[in-house]
Amino acid sequence: AALLPPAARGLTDGLYCGRRVCYEVLGVSRQASKAEIARAYRQLARQYHPDRYRGEPAGGGADGAQAAHEKFLLIATAYETLKDEETRKDYDYMLDHPEEYYRHYYHYYSRRLAPKVDVRVVILVTVCAISVFQFFSWWNSYNEAINYLATVPKYRIQATEIARQQGLLNKTKEKGKNRRSKETREEEEEIIKDIIKNKIDIKGGYQKPKIYDILLFQILLAPFYLCKYIVWWCWWIYCFTIKGQEYGVEEKLYIIRRYMKMSQSQFDSLEDHQKETFLERQLWIRENYEVYKREQEEELKKKMAMDPRWKRYRRWMKNEGPGRLTFIDD
């Protein structure tokens, strides 16, 4: 009697073994080891398992089989509660502190509803899937850009001239003497596309994808980029704030890009003559940039005023507009 656990108060239906104490269900004490708990469970499981039960312990008949089945479920629940160290610790705390009702509910359901798979594995798989999708999406955009440039006369003529100088088109014509002309045209098209890929530097959103630009490598290299940025920022403050050195071309373009609120890829996609115009007008100076910004806004307003599509839109907004009620006479 001294080894049996004392009567517990505060036991709740739906938590662990309900109104029964799990130690009493297995017939062990609270000081029992994991081996003793497992031994008691195996003995009771052999006795009350539905496949082995014959009705003797519970009195026989259908009611006895049902009672034995419920008893087996209770035994299994008690064993699941006590075999795990963390769950057993929470259960013992509930027996000792029955007044902390909501805490027991939280710990019980947080363990039951917690994902069985490691969250780190899920995050890693998700990041890898996004990275693969991102990489193939960039390749698709890059190939679309190459296919489009191959149809632009300016780039197509230049690529054709380069291919003739290198003798690539002559080889395809010699090979295509005994073959259909369709195959020859396809080979010429591939040669032109390869030359465009090698000779034209595509920037911006359609640039050639690089493996270290995908999300997975960006996350892995985040500490390196952070340290690099801190070093660069300290160098910037030392050179241009403390020592007062003049800005170089790269520094001037960086300040202009920050004023324009453009990303690095967007700024790189601009034409070289546009960047030269920025430098000529000294847009790294805040006052000059504000003047340039106002000029661009005025120019945009003039273009919109002269654009026939905007004229039609303004006329439609004035005469009809969205959601306007009209009465039509019969």
Short mmCIF file of C-alpha atoms in Angstrom, two decimals:
data_model
loop_
_atom_site.label_atom_id
_atom_site.label_comp_id
_atom_site.label_asym_id
_atom_site.label_seq_id
_atom_site.Cartn_x
_atom_site.Cartn_y
_atom_site.Cartn_z
CA ALA A 1 0.00 0.00 0.00
CA ALA A 2 2.90 2.36 0.70
CA LEU A 3 4.28 1.77 -2.82
CA LEU A 4 0.99 2.63 -4.52
CA PRO A 5 0.64 6.28 -5.59
CA PRO A 6 -1.53 8.48 -3.40
CA ALA A 7 -5.00 9.49 -4.54
CA ALA A 8 -4.65 12.27 -7.09
CA ARG A 9 -6.89 15.26 -7.27
CA GLY A 10 -7.63 17.41 -10.29
CA LEU A 11 -7.60 14.59 -12.88
CA THR A 12 -9.59 15.60 -15.96
CA ASP A 13 -11.29 13.63 -18.69
CA GLY A 14 -9.45 13.99 -21.99
CA LEU A 15 -6.00 14.39 -20.47
CA TYR A 16 -3.71 11.36 -20.33
CA CYS A 17 -5.62 8.54 -18.57
CA GLY A 18 -8.64 10.64 -17.66
CA ARG A 19 -9.88 10.13 -14.11
CA ARG A 20 -7.53 7.18 -13.60
CA VAL A 21 -3.91 7.50 -12.55
CA CYS A 22 -1.62 6.03 -15.21
CA TYR A 23 0.58 4.38 -12.58
CA GLU A 24 -2.47 2.62 -11.12
CA VAL A 25 -3.53 1.45 -14.57
CA LEU A 26 -0.19 -0.31 -15.06
CA GLY A 27 0.08 -1.32 -11.41
CA VAL A 28 3.44 0.33 -10.79
CA SER A 29 4.69 3.03 -8.45
CA ARG A 30 5.83 6.53 -9.38
CA GLN A 31 9.42 5.47 -8.73
CA ALA A 32 9.21 2.62 -11.27
CA SER A 33 11.89 2.47 -13.92
CA LYS A 34 11.28 2.35 -17.66
CA ALA A 35 12.00 -1.39 -17.67
CA GLU A 36 9.41 -2.04 -14.96
CA ILE A 37 6.83 0.05 -16.81
CA ALA A 38 7.51 -1.82 -20.07
CA ARG A 39 7.28 -5.19 -18.29
CA ALA A 40 3.94 -4.29 -16.69
CA TYR A 41 2.60 -3.09 -20.02
CA ARG A 42 3.55 -6.30 -21.84
CA GLN A 43 1.87 -8.43 -19.21
CA LEU A 44 -1.37 -6.44 -19.29
CA ALA A 45 -1.30 -6.20 -23.10
CA ARG A 46 -1.11 -9.99 -23.43
CA GLN A 47 -4.05 -10.27 -21.07
CA TYR A 48 -6.36 -7.64 -22.62
CA HIS A 49 -5.31 -7.54 -26.28
CA PRO A 50 -8.41 -7.94 -28.49
CA ASP A 51 -6.77 -10.67 -30.58
CA ARG A 52 -5.92 -12.76 -27.52
CA TYR A 53 -8.83 -11.96 -25.21
CA ARG A 54 -11.29 -14.84 -24.70
CA GLY A 55 -13.67 -13.27 -22.20
CA GLU A 56 -12.34 -14.71 -18.95
CA PRO A 57 -11.08 -11.50 -17.28
CA ALA A 58 -14.12 -9.38 -18.03
CA GLY A 59 -16.84 -11.95 -17.55
CA GLY A 60 -17.37 -13.19 -21.12
CA GLY A 61 -19.80 -12.14 -23.84
CA ALA A 62 -19.94 -9.07 -26.05
CA ASP A 63 -19.96 -6.70 -23.08
CA GLY A 64 -16.85 -8.36 -21.70
CA ALA A 65 -15.05 -8.04 -25.03
CA GLN A 66 -15.97 -4.34 -25.23
CA ALA A 67 -14.79 -3.75 -21.68
CA ALA A 68 -11.54 -5.58 -22.39
CA HIS A 69 -11.03 -3.43 -25.50
CA GLU A 70 -11.53 -0.22 -23.51
CA LYS A 71 -9.20 -1.55 -20.84
CA PHE A 72 -6.53 -2.25 -23.45
CA LEU A 73 -6.83 1.29 -24.84
CA LEU A 74 -6.42 2.68 -21.34
CA ILE A 75 -3.35 0.50 -20.77
CA ALA A 76 -1.83 1.66 -24.07
CA THR A 77 -2.50 5.30 -23.16
CA ALA A 78 -0.87 4.86 -19.78
CA TYR A 79 2.19 3.25 -21.36
CA GLU A 80 2.48 6.01 -24.01
CA THR A 81 2.33 8.58 -21.22
CA LEU A 82 4.93 6.99 -18.97
CA LYS A 83 7.45 5.61 -21.46
CA ASP A 84 8.58 9.07 -22.63
CA GLU A 85 10.66 11.05 -20.14
CA GLU A 86 9.28 14.47 -21.08
CA THR A 87 5.66 13.34 -21.10
CA ARG A 88 6.12 11.51 -17.80
CA LYS A 89 7.64 14.65 -16.27
CA ASP A 90 4.61 16.71 -17.36
CA TYR A 91 2.26 14.06 -16.01
CA ASP A 92 4.03 13.90 -12.64
CA TYR A 93 3.87 17.69 -12.45
CA MET A 94 0.11 17.52 -13.07
CA LEU A 95 -0.27 15.00 -10.23
CA ASP A 96 1.68 17.27 -7.88
CA HIS A 97 0.06 20.55 -9.02
CA PRO A 98 -3.53 19.80 -10.00
CA GLU A 99 -4.56 23.45 -9.57
CA GLU A 100 -2.59 24.57 -12.70
CA TYR A 101 -5.40 23.52 -14.96
CA TYR A 102 -4.62 25.54 -18.10
CA ARG A 103 -0.91 24.75 -17.99
CA HIS A 104 -1.65 21.02 -18.09
CA TYR A 105 -3.97 21.46 -21.05
CA TYR A 106 -1.34 23.48 -22.93
CA HIS A 107 1.48 20.97 -22.40
CA TYR A 108 -0.72 18.00 -23.22
CA TYR A 109 -2.09 19.30 -26.53
CA SER A 110 1.15 21.00 -27.55
CA ARG A 111 2.84 17.59 -27.44
CA ARG A 112 -0.01 15.81 -29.16
CA LEU A 113 -0.39 18.35 -31.96
CA ALA A 114 3.31 19.06 -32.46
CA PRO A 115 4.61 17.90 -35.88
CA LYS A 116 6.39 14.58 -35.80
CA VAL A 117 8.90 15.70 -38.42
CA ASP A 118 11.75 17.97 -37.42
CA VAL A 119 10.88 21.56 -38.31
CA ARG A 120 14.44 22.16 -39.52
CA VAL A 121 14.04 19.40 -42.09
CA VAL A 122 10.77 20.92 -43.31
CA ILE A 123 12.39 24.35 -43.66
CA LEU A 124 15.38 22.90 -45.50
CA VAL A 125 13.19 20.97 -47.95
CA THR A 126 11.02 24.04 -48.54
CA VAL A 127 14.03 26.28 -49.20
CA CYS A 128 15.51 23.69 -51.59
CA ALA A 129 12.21 23.38 -53.48
CA ILE A 130 11.92 27.17 -53.80
CA SER A 131 15.55 27.39 -54.96
CA VAL A 132 15.05 24.75 -57.65
CA PHE A 133 11.89 26.47 -58.89
CA GLN A 134 13.66 29.82 -58.83
CA PHE A 135 16.65 28.55 -60.80
CA PHE A 136 14.58 26.91 -63.55
CA SER A 137 12.32 29.96 -63.73
CA TRP A 138 15.35 32.18 -64.30
CA TRP A 139 16.63 29.85 -67.00
CA ASN A 140 13.24 30.02 -68.71
CA SER A 141 13.28 33.83 -68.61
CA TYR A 142 16.85 33.86 -69.95
CA ASN A 143 15.95 31.57 -72.86
CA GLU A 144 12.93 33.73 -73.66
CA ALA A 145 15.19 36.79 -73.78
CA ILE A 146 17.60 35.00 -76.15
CA ASN A 147 14.74 33.90 -78.41
CA TYR A 148 13.42 37.45 -78.51
CA LEU A 149 16.82 39.00 -79.29
CA ALA A 150 17.25 36.48 -82.10
CA THR A 151 14.19 38.04 -83.80
CA VAL A 152 15.39 41.66 -83.39
CA PRO A 153 17.02 42.72 -86.69
CA LYS A 154 19.78 44.72 -84.99
CA TYR A 155 21.13 41.77 -82.99
CA ARG A 156 20.32 39.15 -85.62
CA ILE A 157 22.31 40.93 -88.32
CA GLN A 158 25.31 41.35 -86.03
CA ALA A 159 25.17 37.69 -84.98
CA THR A 160 24.88 36.58 -88.61
CA GLU A 161 27.94 38.64 -89.58
CA ILE A 162 29.97 37.14 -86.74
CA ALA A 163 28.87 33.63 -87.72
CA ARG A 164 29.93 34.23 -91.35
CA GLN A 165 33.29 35.59 -90.28
CA GLN A 166 33.88 32.50 -88.16
CA GLY A 167 32.70 30.27 -91.01
CA LEU A 168 29.93 28.65 -89.00
CA LEU A 169 27.15 29.32 -91.49
CA ASN A 170 29.23 27.98 -94.39
CA LYS A 171 29.68 24.69 -92.54
CA THR A 172 25.96 24.34 -92.02
CA LYS A 173 25.30 25.00 -95.69
CA GLU A 174 27.82 22.34 -96.72
CA LYS A 175 26.30 19.87 -94.30
CA GLY A 176 22.80 20.73 -95.47
CA LYS A 177 23.36 19.91 -99.16
CA ASN A 178 22.09 16.37 -98.76
CA ARG A 179 19.50 17.17 -96.07
CA ARG A 180 16.25 19.03 -95.82
CA SER A 181 16.40 22.83 -95.67
CA LYS A 182 14.35 22.85 -92.45
CA GLU A 183 17.12 21.12 -90.52
CA THR A 184 19.66 23.55 -91.95
CA ARG A 185 17.60 26.54 -90.83
CA GLU A 186 17.29 25.07 -87.35
CA GLU A 187 21.08 24.68 -87.10
CA GLU A 188 21.61 28.25 -88.30
CA GLU A 189 19.10 29.47 -85.71
CA GLU A 190 20.96 27.67 -82.93
CA ILE A 191 24.28 29.15 -84.10
CA ILE A 192 22.82 32.66 -84.06
CA LYS A 193 21.39 32.13 -80.57
CA ASP A 194 24.72 30.82 -79.28
CA ILE A 195 26.51 33.89 -80.63
CA ILE A 196 23.95 36.19 -78.98
CA LYS A 197 24.46 34.34 -75.69
CA ASN A 198 28.23 34.77 -75.86
CA LYS A 199 28.42 38.29 -77.27
CA ILE A 200 25.53 40.11 -75.58
CA ASP A 201 25.56 40.81 -71.86
CA ILE A 202 21.93 40.59 -70.77
CA LYS A 203 21.27 42.41 -67.51
CA GLY A 204 18.31 42.88 -65.23
CA GLY A 205 15.58 40.31 -64.69
CA TYR A 206 16.50 38.38 -67.85
CA GLN A 207 20.20 37.97 -67.13
CA LYS A 208 21.85 34.57 -67.16
CA PRO A 209 21.07 32.79 -63.87
CA LYS A 210 23.90 32.17 -61.45
CA ILE A 211 23.91 29.40 -58.89
CA TYR A 212 24.87 31.65 -55.98
CA ASP A 213 21.88 33.97 -56.62
CA ILE A 214 19.26 31.41 -55.63
CA LEU A 215 17.63 31.47 -52.21
CA LEU A 216 19.55 28.53 -50.71
CA PHE A 217 22.97 30.02 -51.42
CA GLN A 218 21.78 33.47 -50.37
CA ILE A 219 20.84 32.07 -46.97
CA LEU A 220 24.11 30.15 -46.62
CA LEU A 221 26.15 33.19 -47.65
CA ALA A 222 24.12 35.67 -45.56
CA PRO A 223 26.79 35.91 -42.78
CA PHE A 224 29.47 36.58 -45.39
CA TYR A 225 27.36 39.27 -47.10
CA LEU A 226 26.58 40.86 -43.74
CA CYS A 227 30.25 41.05 -42.75
CA LYS A 228 31.13 42.35 -46.19
CA TYR A 229 28.50 45.08 -45.92
CA ILE A 230 29.70 46.11 -42.46
CA VAL A 231 33.29 46.36 -43.68
CA TRP A 232 32.19 48.33 -46.74
CA TRP A 233 30.09 50.70 -44.64
CA CYS A 234 32.99 51.35 -42.23
CA TRP A 235 35.26 51.99 -45.22
CA TRP A 236 32.69 54.41 -46.68
CA ILE A 237 32.43 56.41 -43.43
CA TYR A 238 36.21 56.50 -43.01
CA CYS A 239 36.98 57.59 -46.58
CA PHE A 240 34.17 60.00 -47.40
CA THR A 241 32.92 61.19 -44.00
CA ILE A 242 36.05 61.35 -41.88
CA LYS A 243 38.77 61.96 -44.48
CA GLY A 244 36.49 63.82 -46.91
CA GLN A 245 37.74 62.15 -50.10
CA GLU A 246 36.01 62.81 -53.43
CA TYR A 247 33.62 60.21 -54.80
CA GLY A 248 34.75 57.91 -57.56
CA VAL A 249 32.61 56.83 -60.51
CA GLU A 250 31.29 53.72 -58.72
CA GLU A 251 30.48 55.70 -55.60
CA LYS A 252 28.67 58.37 -57.61
CA LEU A 253 26.58 55.78 -59.43
CA TYR A 254 25.80 54.11 -56.11
CA ILE A 255 24.49 57.37 -54.63
CA ILE A 256 22.43 58.04 -57.78
CA ARG A 257 20.94 54.55 -57.60
CA ARG A 258 19.98 55.08 -53.96
CA TYR A 259 18.31 58.39 -54.83
CA MET A 260 16.33 56.67 -57.60
CA LYS A 261 15.39 53.80 -55.27
CA MET A 262 16.40 51.19 -57.81
CA SER A 263 17.82 47.74 -57.15
CA GLN A 264 21.23 46.75 -58.46
CA SER A 265 19.74 44.64 -61.27
CA GLN A 266 17.39 47.44 -62.33
CA PHE A 267 20.20 49.97 -62.40
CA ASP A 268 22.48 47.61 -64.34
CA SER A 269 19.77 47.16 -66.99
CA LEU A 270 20.01 50.86 -67.90
CA GLU A 271 21.92 51.84 -71.01
CA ASP A 272 25.45 53.18 -70.69
CA HIS A 273 24.52 56.54 -72.21
CA GLN A 274 21.89 57.00 -69.47
CA LYS A 275 24.50 56.49 -66.78
CA GLU A 276 26.81 58.92 -68.57
CA THR A 277 23.99 61.47 -68.55
CA PHE A 278 23.57 60.97 -64.81
CA LEU A 279 27.25 61.64 -64.28
CA GLU A 280 27.30 64.67 -66.57
CA ARG A 281 24.42 66.24 -64.68
CA GLN A 282 26.07 65.42 -61.33
CA LEU A 283 23.00 63.71 -59.95
CA TRP A 284 24.91 62.43 -56.93
CA ILE A 285 24.35 65.92 -55.55
CA ARG A 286 20.94 66.02 -53.92
CA GLU A 287 19.91 69.41 -55.36
CA ASN A 288 20.76 68.36 -58.92
CA TYR A 289 18.82 65.14 -58.51
CA GLU A 290 15.73 66.99 -57.27
CA VAL A 291 15.86 69.22 -60.37
CA TYR A 292 16.26 66.17 -62.61
CA LYS A 293 13.36 64.43 -60.88
CA ARG A 294 11.03 67.38 -61.45
CA GLU A 295 12.05 67.53 -65.11
CA GLN A 296 11.28 63.84 -65.57
CA GLU A 297 7.88 64.25 -63.93
CA GLU A 298 7.03 67.19 -66.21
CA GLU A 299 8.17 65.27 -69.26
CA LEU A 300 6.06 62.29 -68.23
CA LYS A 301 3.02 64.52 -67.81
CA LYS A 302 3.54 65.95 -71.33
CA LYS A 303 3.83 62.48 -72.82
CA MET A 304 0.69 61.35 -71.04
CA ALA A 305 -1.14 64.47 -72.22
CA MET A 306 -0.16 63.80 -75.85
CA ASP A 307 -0.70 60.04 -75.71
CA PRO A 308 -3.95 59.09 -77.56
CA ARG A 309 -4.60 56.23 -75.15
CA TRP A 310 -4.49 58.56 -72.15
CA LYS A 311 -6.75 61.02 -73.99
CA ARG A 312 -9.31 58.29 -74.56
CA TYR A 313 -9.02 57.21 -70.93
CA ARG A 314 -9.53 60.75 -69.61
CA ARG A 315 -12.48 61.24 -71.99
CA TRP A 316 -14.02 58.00 -70.78
CA MET A 317 -13.50 58.95 -67.12
CA LYS A 318 -15.10 62.34 -67.74
CA ASN A 319 -18.13 61.14 -69.72
CA GLU A 320 -18.80 57.74 -68.21
CA GLY A 321 -16.35 56.56 -65.58
CA PRO A 322 -16.58 53.43 -63.45
CA GLY A 323 -19.80 52.77 -61.55
CA ARG A 324 -21.71 55.75 -62.91
CA LEU A 325 -25.53 55.47 -62.91
CA THR A 326 -27.37 56.52 -66.08
CA PHE A 327 -31.03 56.52 -67.06
CA ILE A 328 -31.90 55.29 -70.52
CA ASP A 329 -35.15 56.51 -72.04
CA ASP A 330 -37.34 54.01 -73.86
#
